[in-house]
């Protein structure tokens, strides 16, 4: 009986470990909480009248009591007047070229309550970033694409980094209201081809501003 009891205890311990592991995986997979979302842009049609519209979304994850990760996303929605084939959209969110002449991907600006631009600051980073890749956007479909690098946070502040080009830090208790706006340009370079056949959409979307408010102390 002692041997059987030992086996039973071992199984119970293993079950507890598995439940803990699965529970941890469940928490890790929890989606971010949307803290701000802009209005949808005007639909932008290409030469074949295939249209896409977009908006900015800001999400937040709280891994621990003293750390929260804020990320900027672009939501894209197929908005053609007629039903057609799925669109192939190149989302250049992993770019590392931030020169003004390079127009691909997401470009954002933050303004204060007076409408003045807030200068971003460079920051050291050696972690993971979203990958530039082709996405399929079906008729009347919507996708959300992360632009921010992963794992960025600052103590007692909101660290807002749409890409590796710069970051804004809004301290907790900052009573000012800010607005984040941007453009999302889809114009893949020659030689960057979609992995599957379909209509390649190109265009520039003007993303309406979204209000950003710091956390109260």
mmCIF file with all atom_site columns, C-alpha atoms in Angstrom:
data_model
loop_
_atom_site.group_PDB
_atom_site.id
_atom_site.type_symbol
_atom_site.label_atom_id
_atom_site.label_alt_id
_atom_site.label_comp_id
_atom_site.label_asym_id
_atom_site.label_entity_id
_atom_site.label_seq_id
_atom_site.pdbx_PDB_ins_code
_atom_site.Cartn_x
_atom_site.Cartn_y
_atom_site.Cartn_z
_atom_site.occupancy
_atom_site.B_iso_or_equiv
_atom_site.pdbx_formal_charge
_atom_site.auth_seq_id
_atom_site.auth_comp_id
_atom_site.auth_asym_id
_atom_site.auth_atom_id
_atom_site.pdbx_PDB_model_num
ATOM 1   C CA . UNK A 1 1   ? 0.000   0.000  0.000   1.00 0.00 ? 1   UNK A CA 1
ATOM 2   C CA . UNK A 1 2   ? 2.865   2.348  0.735   1.00 0.00 ? 2   UNK A CA 1
ATOM 3   C CA . UNK A 1 3   ? 4.199   1.763  -2.798  1.00 0.00 ? 3   UNK A CA 1
ATOM 4   C CA . UNK A 1 4   ? 0.802   2.485  -4.337  1.00 0.00 ? 4   UNK A CA 1
ATOM 5   C CA . UNK A 1 5   ? 0.505   5.570  -2.208  1.00 0.00 ? 5   UNK A CA 1
ATOM 6   C CA . UNK A 1 6   ? 3.915   6.710  -3.394  1.00 0.00 ? 6   UNK A CA 1
ATOM 7   C CA . UNK A 1 7   ? 2.917   6.266  -7.029  1.00 0.00 ? 7   UNK A CA 1
ATOM 8   C CA . UNK A 1 8   ? -0.319  8.139  -6.406  1.00 0.00 ? 8   UNK A CA 1
ATOM 9   C CA . UNK A 1 9   ? 1.531   10.962 -4.685  1.00 0.00 ? 9   UNK A CA 1
ATOM 10  C CA . UNK A 1 10  ? 3.965   11.130 -7.588  1.00 0.00 ? 10  UNK A CA 1
ATOM 11  C CA . UNK A 1 11  ? 1.126   11.348 -10.090 1.00 0.00 ? 11  UNK A CA 1
ATOM 12  C CA . UNK A 1 12  ? -0.529  14.084 -8.065  1.00 0.00 ? 12  UNK A CA 1
ATOM 13  C CA . UNK A 1 13  ? 2.747   16.018 -7.956  1.00 0.00 ? 13  UNK A CA 1
ATOM 14  C CA . UNK A 1 14  ? 3.194   15.635 -11.720 1.00 0.00 ? 14  UNK A CA 1
ATOM 15  C CA . UNK A 1 15  ? -0.402  16.758 -12.282 1.00 0.00 ? 15  UNK A CA 1
ATOM 16  C CA . UNK A 1 16  ? 0.202   19.822 -10.129 1.00 0.00 ? 16  UNK A CA 1
ATOM 17  C CA . UNK A 1 17  ? 3.324   20.683 -12.099 1.00 0.00 ? 17  UNK A CA 1
ATOM 18  C CA . UNK A 1 18  ? 1.487   20.336 -15.412 1.00 0.00 ? 18  UNK A CA 1
ATOM 19  C CA . UNK A 1 19  ? -1.395  22.501 -14.197 1.00 0.00 ? 19  UNK A CA 1
ATOM 20  C CA . UNK A 1 20  ? 1.094   25.139 -13.088 1.00 0.00 ? 20  UNK A CA 1
ATOM 21  C CA . UNK A 1 21  ? 2.917   25.064 -16.409 1.00 0.00 ? 21  UNK A CA 1
ATOM 22  C CA . UNK A 1 22  ? -0.287  25.234 -18.423 1.00 0.00 ? 22  UNK A CA 1
ATOM 23  C CA . UNK A 1 23  ? -1.587  28.006 -16.198 1.00 0.00 ? 23  UNK A CA 1
ATOM 24  C CA . UNK A 1 24  ? 1.605   29.951 -16.793 1.00 0.00 ? 24  UNK A CA 1
ATOM 25  C CA . UNK A 1 25  ? 1.275   29.464 -20.532 1.00 0.00 ? 25  UNK A CA 1
ATOM 26  C CA . UNK A 1 26  ? -2.287  30.712 -20.361 1.00 0.00 ? 26  UNK A CA 1
ATOM 27  C CA . UNK A 1 27  ? -1.214  33.888 -18.625 1.00 0.00 ? 27  UNK A CA 1
ATOM 28  C CA . UNK A 1 28  ? 1.620   34.442 -21.102 1.00 0.00 ? 28  UNK A CA 1
ATOM 29  C CA . UNK A 1 29  ? -0.823  34.166 -23.990 1.00 0.00 ? 29  UNK A CA 1
ATOM 30  C CA . UNK A 1 30  ? -3.288  36.694 -22.585 1.00 0.00 ? 30  UNK A CA 1
ATOM 31  C CA . UNK A 1 31  ? -3.904  39.458 -25.134 1.00 0.00 ? 31  UNK A CA 1
ATOM 32  C CA . UNK A 1 32  ? -2.970  43.049 -24.303 1.00 0.00 ? 32  UNK A CA 1
ATOM 33  C CA . UNK A 1 33  ? -5.578  45.390 -22.905 1.00 0.00 ? 33  UNK A CA 1
ATOM 34  C CA . UNK A 1 34  ? -6.515  48.106 -25.395 1.00 0.00 ? 34  UNK A CA 1
ATOM 35  C CA . UNK A 1 35  ? -5.937  51.455 -23.680 1.00 0.00 ? 35  UNK A CA 1
ATOM 36  C CA . UNK A 1 36  ? -6.469  53.683 -26.731 1.00 0.00 ? 36  UNK A CA 1
ATOM 37  C CA . UNK A 1 37  ? -7.805  53.270 -30.260 1.00 0.00 ? 37  UNK A CA 1
ATOM 38  C CA . UNK A 1 38  ? -8.118  55.819 -33.038 1.00 0.00 ? 38  UNK A CA 1
ATOM 39  C CA . UNK A 1 39  ? -10.860 56.296 -35.578 1.00 0.00 ? 39  UNK A CA 1
ATOM 40  C CA . UNK A 1 40  ? -10.681 54.424 -38.854 1.00 0.00 ? 40  UNK A CA 1
ATOM 41  C CA . UNK A 1 41  ? -8.972  56.278 -41.670 1.00 0.00 ? 41  UNK A CA 1
ATOM 42  C CA . UNK A 1 42  ? -10.472 56.958 -45.053 1.00 0.00 ? 42  UNK A CA 1
ATOM 43  C CA . UNK A 1 43  ? -10.338 53.972 -47.369 1.00 0.00 ? 43  UNK A CA 1
ATOM 44  C CA . UNK A 1 44  ? -7.327  54.168 -49.693 1.00 0.00 ? 44  UNK A CA 1
ATOM 45  C CA . UNK A 1 45  ? -7.880  52.566 -53.104 1.00 0.00 ? 45  UNK A CA 1
ATOM 46  C CA . UNK A 1 46  ? -5.163  51.452 -55.493 1.00 0.00 ? 46  UNK A CA 1
ATOM 47  C CA . UNK A 1 47  ? -5.222  51.504 -59.308 1.00 0.00 ? 47  UNK A CA 1
ATOM 48  C CA . UNK A 1 48  ? -7.578  48.518 -59.381 1.00 0.00 ? 48  UNK A CA 1
ATOM 49  C CA . UNK A 1 49  ? -10.005 50.052 -56.843 1.00 0.00 ? 49  UNK A CA 1
ATOM 50  C CA . UNK A 1 50  ? -8.951  47.652 -54.104 1.00 0.00 ? 50  UNK A CA 1
ATOM 51  C CA . UNK A 1 51  ? -9.114  49.597 -50.857 1.00 0.00 ? 51  UNK A CA 1
ATOM 52  C CA . UNK A 1 52  ? -7.710  49.346 -47.341 1.00 0.00 ? 52  UNK A CA 1
ATOM 53  C CA . UNK A 1 53  ? -8.252  51.543 -44.315 1.00 0.00 ? 53  UNK A CA 1
ATOM 54  C CA . UNK A 1 54  ? -6.450  51.583 -40.982 1.00 0.00 ? 54  UNK A CA 1
ATOM 55  C CA . UNK A 1 55  ? -6.256  52.888 -37.457 1.00 0.00 ? 55  UNK A CA 1
ATOM 56  C CA . UNK A 1 56  ? -3.802  53.077 -34.559 1.00 0.00 ? 56  UNK A CA 1
ATOM 57  C CA . UNK A 1 57  ? -4.288  50.953 -31.453 1.00 0.00 ? 57  UNK A CA 1
ATOM 58  C CA . UNK A 1 58  ? -2.308  51.141 -28.214 1.00 0.00 ? 58  UNK A CA 1
ATOM 59  C CA . UNK A 1 59  ? -2.249  48.040 -26.026 1.00 0.00 ? 59  UNK A CA 1
ATOM 60  C CA . UNK A 1 60  ? -0.830  47.325 -22.595 1.00 0.00 ? 60  UNK A CA 1
ATOM 61  C CA . UNK A 1 61  ? 0.419   44.216 -20.810 1.00 0.00 ? 61  UNK A CA 1
ATOM 62  C CA . UNK A 1 62  ? 1.304   44.182 -17.109 1.00 0.00 ? 62  UNK A CA 1
ATOM 63  C CA . UNK A 1 63  ? 3.841   41.388 -16.462 1.00 0.00 ? 63  UNK A CA 1
ATOM 64  C CA . UNK A 1 64  ? 4.367   42.549 -12.855 1.00 0.00 ? 64  UNK A CA 1
ATOM 65  C CA . UNK A 1 65  ? 3.217   45.228 -10.440 1.00 0.00 ? 65  UNK A CA 1
ATOM 66  C CA . UNK A 1 66  ? 6.174   47.492 -11.202 1.00 0.00 ? 66  UNK A CA 1
ATOM 67  C CA . UNK A 1 67  ? 6.438   46.885 -14.945 1.00 0.00 ? 67  UNK A CA 1
ATOM 68  C CA . UNK A 1 68  ? 4.054   47.367 -17.819 1.00 0.00 ? 68  UNK A CA 1
ATOM 69  C CA . UNK A 1 69  ? 4.681   47.017 -21.520 1.00 0.00 ? 69  UNK A CA 1
ATOM 70  C CA . UNK A 1 70  ? 2.918   49.380 -23.927 1.00 0.00 ? 70  UNK A CA 1
ATOM 71  C CA . UNK A 1 71  ? 2.816   48.572 -27.635 1.00 0.00 ? 71  UNK A CA 1
ATOM 72  C CA . UNK A 1 72  ? 1.612   50.359 -30.757 1.00 0.00 ? 72  UNK A CA 1
ATOM 73  C CA . UNK A 1 73  ? -0.385  48.382 -33.317 1.00 0.00 ? 73  UNK A CA 1
ATOM 74  C CA . UNK A 1 74  ? -1.790  49.117 -36.752 1.00 0.00 ? 74  UNK A CA 1
ATOM 75  C CA . UNK A 1 75  ? -5.164  47.636 -37.604 1.00 0.00 ? 75  UNK A CA 1
ATOM 76  C CA . UNK A 1 76  ? -5.850  47.169 -41.316 1.00 0.00 ? 76  UNK A CA 1
ATOM 77  C CA . UNK A 1 77  ? -9.276  46.498 -42.794 1.00 0.00 ? 77  UNK A CA 1
ATOM 78  C CA . UNK A 1 78  ? -10.186 45.532 -46.345 1.00 0.00 ? 78  UNK A CA 1
ATOM 79  C CA . UNK A 1 79  ? -12.623 48.217 -47.510 1.00 0.00 ? 79  UNK A CA 1
ATOM 80  C CA . UNK A 1 80  ? -13.192 47.729 -51.246 1.00 0.00 ? 80  UNK A CA 1
ATOM 81  C CA . UNK A 1 81  ? -16.622 48.580 -52.611 1.00 0.00 ? 81  UNK A CA 1
ATOM 82  C CA . UNK A 1 82  ? -16.764 45.308 -54.550 1.00 0.00 ? 82  UNK A CA 1
ATOM 83  C CA . UNK A 1 83  ? -15.912 41.819 -53.341 1.00 0.00 ? 83  UNK A CA 1
ATOM 84  C CA . UNK A 1 84  ? -12.728 40.451 -54.881 1.00 0.00 ? 84  UNK A CA 1
ATOM 85  C CA . UNK A 1 85  ? -9.759  38.247 -54.152 1.00 0.00 ? 85  UNK A CA 1
ATOM 86  C CA . UNK A 1 86  ? -7.742  38.517 -50.950 1.00 0.00 ? 86  UNK A CA 1
ATOM 87  C CA . UNK A 1 87  ? -5.092  41.223 -50.824 1.00 0.00 ? 87  UNK A CA 1
ATOM 88  C CA . UNK A 1 88  ? -1.381  40.625 -50.273 1.00 0.00 ? 88  UNK A CA 1
ATOM 89  C CA . UNK A 1 89  ? -0.096  43.410 -48.005 1.00 0.00 ? 89  UNK A CA 1
ATOM 90  C CA . UNK A 1 90  ? 3.584   43.868 -47.143 1.00 0.00 ? 90  UNK A CA 1
ATOM 91  C CA . UNK A 1 91  ? 3.823   45.123 -43.559 1.00 0.00 ? 91  UNK A CA 1
ATOM 92  C CA . UNK A 1 92  ? 7.304   46.580 -43.119 1.00 0.00 ? 92  UNK A CA 1
ATOM 93  C CA . UNK A 1 93  ? 7.214   46.816 -39.326 1.00 0.00 ? 93  UNK A CA 1
ATOM 94  C CA . UNK A 1 94  ? 10.695  45.360 -38.852 1.00 0.00 ? 94  UNK A CA 1
ATOM 95  C CA . UNK A 1 95  ? 12.545  48.071 -40.755 1.00 0.00 ? 95  UNK A CA 1
ATOM 96  C CA . UNK A 1 96  ? 15.845  49.439 -39.488 1.00 0.00 ? 96  UNK A CA 1
ATOM 97  C CA . UNK A 1 97  ? 16.224  52.329 -41.958 1.00 0.00 ? 97  UNK A CA 1
ATOM 98  C CA . UNK A 1 98  ? 14.727  55.491 -40.465 1.00 0.00 ? 98  UNK A CA 1
ATOM 99  C CA . UNK A 1 99  ? 16.010  58.045 -42.952 1.00 0.00 ? 99  UNK A CA 1
ATOM 100 C CA . UNK A 1 100 ? 13.328  60.506 -44.149 1.00 0.00 ? 100 UNK A CA 1
ATOM 101 C CA . UNK A 1 101 ? 13.578  59.252 -47.726 1.00 0.00 ? 101 UNK A CA 1
ATOM 102 C CA . UNK A 1 102 ? 12.636  55.729 -46.667 1.00 0.00 ? 102 UNK A CA 1
ATOM 103 C CA . UNK A 1 103 ? 8.845   55.789 -46.546 1.00 0.00 ? 103 UNK A CA 1
ATOM 104 C CA . UNK A 1 104 ? 7.856   52.167 -45.898 1.00 0.00 ? 104 UNK A CA 1
ATOM 105 C CA . UNK A 1 105 ? 6.058   50.942 -42.779 1.00 0.00 ? 105 UNK A CA 1
ATOM 106 C CA . UNK A 1 106 ? 4.674   52.963 -39.889 1.00 0.00 ? 106 UNK A CA 1
ATOM 107 C CA . UNK A 1 107 ? 5.783   56.491 -39.073 1.00 0.00 ? 107 UNK A CA 1
ATOM 108 C CA . UNK A 1 108 ? 4.330   58.161 -35.989 1.00 0.00 ? 108 UNK A CA 1
ATOM 109 C CA . UNK A 1 109 ? 4.470   61.526 -34.297 1.00 0.00 ? 109 UNK A CA 1
ATOM 110 C CA . UNK A 1 110 ? 3.399   62.558 -30.811 1.00 0.00 ? 110 UNK A CA 1
ATOM 111 C CA . UNK A 1 111 ? 1.999   66.027 -30.126 1.00 0.00 ? 111 UNK A CA 1
ATOM 112 C CA . UNK A 1 112 ? 1.249   67.793 -26.857 1.00 0.00 ? 112 UNK A CA 1
ATOM 113 C CA . UNK A 1 113 ? -2.044  69.445 -25.922 1.00 0.00 ? 113 UNK A CA 1
ATOM 114 C CA . UNK A 1 114 ? -0.922  72.603 -27.731 1.00 0.00 ? 114 UNK A CA 1
ATOM 115 C CA . UNK A 1 115 ? -0.414  70.676 -30.952 1.00 0.00 ? 115 UNK A CA 1
ATOM 116 C CA . UNK A 1 116 ? 3.375   70.931 -30.820 1.00 0.00 ? 116 UNK A CA 1
ATOM 117 C CA . UNK A 1 117 ? 5.491   67.910 -31.803 1.00 0.00 ? 117 UNK A CA 1
ATOM 118 C CA . UNK A 1 118 ? 7.155   66.058 -28.935 1.00 0.00 ? 118 UNK A CA 1
ATOM 119 C CA . UNK A 1 119 ? 10.676  64.971 -29.798 1.00 0.00 ? 119 UNK A CA 1
ATOM 120 C CA . UNK A 1 120 ? 11.424  61.285 -29.391 1.00 0.00 ? 120 UNK A CA 1
ATOM 121 C CA . UNK A 1 121 ? 14.703  60.015 -27.960 1.00 0.00 ? 121 UNK A CA 1
ATOM 122 C CA . UNK A 1 122 ? 16.906  57.156 -29.173 1.00 0.00 ? 122 UNK A CA 1
ATOM 123 C CA . UNK A 1 123 ? 17.234  54.155 -26.888 1.00 0.00 ? 123 UNK A CA 1
ATOM 124 C CA . UNK A 1 124 ? 19.514  51.122 -26.669 1.00 0.00 ? 124 UNK A CA 1
ATOM 125 C CA . UNK A 1 125 ? 17.793  47.849 -27.464 1.00 0.00 ? 125 UNK A CA 1
ATOM 126 C CA . UNK A 1 126 ? 18.921  44.294 -28.077 1.00 0.00 ? 126 UNK A CA 1
ATOM 127 C CA . UNK A 1 127 ? 15.659  42.381 -27.911 1.00 0.00 ? 127 UNK A CA 1
ATOM 128 C CA . UNK A 1 128 ? 13.116  41.037 -30.368 1.00 0.00 ? 128 UNK A CA 1
ATOM 129 C CA . UNK A 1 129 ? 11.308  43.158 -32.940 1.00 0.00 ? 129 UNK A CA 1
ATOM 130 C CA . UNK A 1 130 ? 8.319   42.391 -35.176 1.00 0.00 ? 130 UNK A CA 1
ATOM 131 C CA . UNK A 1 131 ? 9.214   40.895 -38.526 1.00 0.00 ? 131 UNK A CA 1
ATOM 132 C CA . UNK A 1 132 ? 8.502   42.595 -41.840 1.00 0.00 ? 132 UNK A CA 1
ATOM 133 C CA . UNK A 1 133 ? 6.364   40.157 -43.797 1.00 0.00 ? 133 UNK A CA 1
ATOM 134 C CA . UNK A 1 134 ? 3.512   39.624 -46.212 1.00 0.00 ? 134 UNK A CA 1
ATOM 135 C CA . UNK A 1 135 ? 0.029   39.253 -44.769 1.00 0.00 ? 135 UNK A CA 1
ATOM 136 C CA . UNK A 1 136 ? -3.150  38.126 -46.468 1.00 0.00 ? 136 UNK A CA 1
ATOM 137 C CA . UNK A 1 137 ? -6.141  40.430 -45.990 1.00 0.00 ? 137 UNK A CA 1
ATOM 138 C CA . UNK A 1 138 ? -9.383  38.717 -47.064 1.00 0.00 ? 138 UNK A CA 1
ATOM 139 C CA . UNK A 1 139 ? -12.501 40.569 -48.255 1.00 0.00 ? 139 UNK A CA 1
ATOM 140 C CA . UNK A 1 140 ? -14.041 42.508 -45.350 1.00 0.00 ? 140 UNK A CA 1
ATOM 141 C CA . UNK A 1 141 ? -11.247 41.155 -43.134 1.00 0.00 ? 141 UNK A CA 1
ATOM 142 C CA . UNK A 1 142 ? -9.373  42.939 -40.357 1.00 0.00 ? 142 UNK A CA 1
ATOM 143 C CA . UNK A 1 143 ? -5.889  42.251 -39.002 1.00 0.00 ? 143 UNK A CA 1
ATOM 144 C CA . UNK A 1 144 ? -3.892  43.817 -36.168 1.00 0.00 ? 144 UNK A CA 1
ATOM 145 C CA . UNK A 1 145 ? -0.151  44.196 -36.695 1.00 0.00 ? 145 UNK A CA 1
ATOM 146 C CA . UNK A 1 146 ? 2.276   44.981 -33.898 1.00 0.00 ? 146 UNK A CA 1
ATOM 147 C CA . UNK A 1 147 ? 4.853   47.648 -34.676 1.00 0.00 ? 147 UNK A CA 1
ATOM 148 C CA . UNK A 1 148 ? 6.579   48.163 -31.314 1.00 0.00 ? 148 UNK A CA 1
ATOM 149 C CA . UNK A 1 149 ? 9.641   46.149 -30.272 1.00 0.00 ? 149 UNK A CA 1
ATOM 150 C CA . UNK A 1 150 ? 8.983   43.556 -27.588 1.00 0.00 ? 150 UNK A CA 1
ATOM 151 C CA . UNK A 1 151 ? 9.652   43.953 -23.884 1.00 0.00 ? 151 UNK A CA 1
ATOM 152 C CA . UNK A 1 152 ? 10.127  47.726 -23.667 1.00 0.00 ? 152 UNK A CA 1
ATOM 153 C CA . UNK A 1 153 ? 9.118   49.316 -20.363 1.00 0.00 ? 153 UNK A CA 1
ATOM 154 C CA . UNK A 1 154 ? 10.161  52.076 -17.992 1.00 0.00 ? 154 UNK A CA 1
ATOM 155 C CA . UNK A 1 155 ? 9.532   52.236 -14.211 1.00 0.00 ? 155 UNK A CA 1
ATOM 156 C CA . UNK A 1 156 ? 6.510   54.345 -13.264 1.00 0.00 ? 156 UNK A CA 1
ATOM 157 C CA . UNK A 1 157 ? 6.022   55.541 -16.827 1.00 0.00 ? 157 UNK A CA 1
ATOM 158 C CA . UNK A 1 158 ? 4.555   54.714 -20.221 1.00 0.00 ? 158 UNK A CA 1
ATOM 159 C CA . UNK A 1 159 ? 7.292   53.941 -22.738 1.00 0.00 ? 159 UNK A CA 1
ATOM 160 C CA . UNK A 1 160 ? 5.876   54.489 -26.212 1.00 0.00 ? 160 UNK A CA 1
ATOM 161 C CA . UNK A 1 161 ? 8.088   53.164 -29.021 1.00 0.00 ? 161 UNK A CA 1
ATOM 162 C CA . UNK A 1 162 ? 6.324   52.534 -32.348 1.00 0.00 ? 162 UNK A CA 1
ATOM 163 C CA . UNK A 1 163 ? 9.656   51.281 -33.753 1.00 0.00 ? 163 UNK A CA 1
ATOM 164 C CA . UNK A 1 164 ? 13.394  51.259 -33.034 1.00 0.00 ? 164 UNK A CA 1
ATOM 165 C CA . UNK A 1 165 ? 13.754  54.809 -34.331 1.00 0.00 ? 165 UNK A CA 1
ATOM 166 C CA . UNK A 1 166 ? 12.836  56.523 -31.074 1.00 0.00 ? 166 UNK A CA 1
ATOM 167 C CA . UNK A 1 167 ? 10.793  56.460 -27.889 1.00 0.00 ? 167 UNK A CA 1
ATOM 168 C CA . UNK A 1 168 ? 8.569   58.781 -25.903 1.00 0.00 ? 168 UNK A CA 1
ATOM 169 C CA . UNK A 1 169 ? 8.323   58.393 -22.125 1.00 0.00 ? 169 UNK A CA 1
ATOM 170 C CA . UNK A 1 170 ? 5.221   59.715 -20.366 1.00 0.00 ? 170 UNK A CA 1
ATOM 171 C CA . UNK A 1 171 ? 5.722   59.709 -16.610 1.00 0.00 ? 171 UNK A CA 1
ATOM 172 C CA . UNK A 1 172 ? 2.974   58.512 -14.292 1.00 0.00 ? 172 UNK A CA 1
ATOM 173 C CA . UNK A 1 173 ? 1.122   61.538 -12.968 1.00 0.00 ? 173 UNK A CA 1
ATOM 174 C CA . UNK A 1 174 ? 1.707   63.586 -16.132 1.00 0.00 ? 174 UNK A CA 1
ATOM 175 C CA . UNK A 1 175 ? -1.618  65.406 -16.481 1.00 0.00 ? 175 UNK A CA 1
ATOM 176 C CA . UNK A 1 176 ? -1.015  66.460 -20.073 1.00 0.00 ? 176 UNK A CA 1
ATOM 177 C CA . UNK A 1 177 ? -2.965  64.931 -22.918 1.00 0.00 ? 177 UNK A CA 1
ATOM 178 C CA . UNK A 1 178 ? -1.033  63.829 -25.969 1.00 0.00 ? 178 UNK A CA 1
ATOM 179 C CA . UNK A 1 179 ? -2.075  62.671 -29.413 1.00 0.00 ? 179 UNK A CA 1
ATOM 180 C CA . UNK A 1 180 ? -0.376  59.998 -31.486 1.00 0.00 ? 180 UNK A CA 1
ATOM 181 C CA . UNK A 1 181 ? -0.893  59.967 -35.244 1.00 0.00 ? 181 UNK A CA 1
ATOM 182 C CA . UNK A 1 182 ? 0.939   58.476 -38.179 1.00 0.00 ? 182 UNK A CA 1
ATOM 183 C CA . UNK A 1 183 ? 1.120   57.130 -41.686 1.00 0.00 ? 183 UNK A CA 1
ATOM 184 C CA . UNK A 1 184 ? 1.347   53.527 -42.807 1.00 0.00 ? 184 UNK A CA 1
ATOM 185 C CA . UNK A 1 185 ? 2.911   53.020 -46.210 1.00 0.00 ? 185 UNK A CA 1
ATOM 186 C CA . UNK A 1 186 ? 2.811   49.769 -48.166 1.00 0.00 ? 186 UNK A CA 1
ATOM 187 C CA . UNK A 1 187 ? 5.257   49.913 -51.066 1.00 0.00 ? 187 UNK A CA 1
ATOM 188 C CA . UNK A 1 188 ? 7.510   46.834 -51.170 1.00 0.00 ? 188 UNK A CA 1
ATOM 189 C CA . UNK A 1 189 ? 10.795  47.242 -52.998 1.00 0.00 ? 189 UNK A CA 1
ATOM 190 C CA . UNK A 1 190 ? 11.566  45.400 -56.201 1.00 0.00 ? 190 UNK A CA 1
ATOM 191 C CA . UNK A 1 191 ? 12.543  41.837 -55.391 1.00 0.00 ? 191 UNK A CA 1
ATOM 192 C CA . UNK A 1 192 ? 10.226  41.530 -52.384 1.00 0.00 ? 192 UNK A CA 1
ATOM 193 C CA . UNK A 1 193 ? 7.508   39.239 -53.688 1.00 0.00 ? 193 UNK A CA 1
ATOM 194 C CA . UNK A 1 194 ? 4.561   37.678 -51.839 1.00 0.00 ? 194 UNK A CA 1
ATOM 195 C CA . UNK A 1 195 ? 4.812   33.953 -51.035 1.00 0.00 ? 195 UNK A CA 1
ATOM 196 C CA . UNK A 1 196 ? 1.488   33.276 -52.724 1.00 0.00 ? 196 UNK A CA 1
ATOM 197 C CA . UNK A 1 197 ? -0.331  34.593 -55.750 1.00 0.00 ? 197 UNK A CA 1
ATOM 198 C CA . UNK A 1 198 ? -2.885  37.327 -55.350 1.00 0.00 ? 198 UNK A CA 1
ATOM 199 C CA . UNK A 1 199 ? -3.418  41.037 -55.707 1.00 0.00 ? 199 UNK A CA 1
ATOM 200 C CA . UNK A 1 200 ? -0.584  43.082 -54.188 1.00 0.00 ? 200 UNK A CA 1
ATOM 201 C CA . UNK A 1 201 ? -2.010  46.203 -52.578 1.00 0.00 ? 201 UNK A CA 1
ATOM 202 C CA . UNK A 1 202 ? 0.078   49.382 -52.408 1.00 0.00 ? 202 UNK A CA 1
ATOM 203 C CA . UNK A 1 203 ? -0.811  52.685 -50.818 1.00 0.00 ? 203 UNK A CA 1
ATOM 204 C CA . UNK A 1 204 ? -0.313  55.193 -48.022 1.00 0.00 ? 204 UNK A CA 1
ATOM 205 C CA . UNK A 1 205 ? -2.812  55.389 -45.167 1.00 0.00 ? 205 UNK A CA 1
ATOM 206 C CA . UNK A 1 206 ? -3.129  58.534 -43.053 1.00 0.00 ? 206 UNK A CA 1
ATOM 207 C CA . UNK A 1 207 ? -3.897  57.222 -39.565 1.00 0.00 ? 207 UNK A CA 1
ATOM 208 C CA . UNK A 1 208 ? -6.116  59.514 -37.447 1.00 0.00 ? 208 UNK A CA 1
ATOM 209 C CA . UNK A 1 209 ? -4.794  60.646 -34.103 1.00 0.00 ? 209 UNK A CA 1
ATOM 210 C CA . UNK A 1 210 ? -5.423  58.726 -30.908 1.00 0.00 ? 210 UNK A CA 1
ATOM 211 C CA . UNK A 1 211 ? -5.390  60.341 -27.468 1.00 0.00 ? 211 UNK A CA 1
ATOM 212 C CA . UNK A 1 212 ? -2.661  59.206 -25.083 1.00 0.00 ? 212 UNK A CA 1
ATOM 213 C CA . UNK A 1 213 ? -3.028  59.864 -21.355 1.00 0.00 ? 213 UNK A CA 1
ATOM 214 C CA . UNK A 1 214 ? -0.472  58.923 -18.705 1.00 0.00 ? 214 UNK A CA 1
ATOM 215 C CA . UNK A 1 215 ? -1.381  56.790 -15.725 1.00 0.00 ? 215 UNK A CA 1
ATOM 216 C CA . UNK A 1 216 ? -2.458  58.537 -12.544 1.00 0.00 ? 216 UNK A CA 1
ATOM 217 C CA . UNK A 1 217 ? -0.194  58.149 -9.521  1.00 0.00 ? 217 UNK A CA 1
#
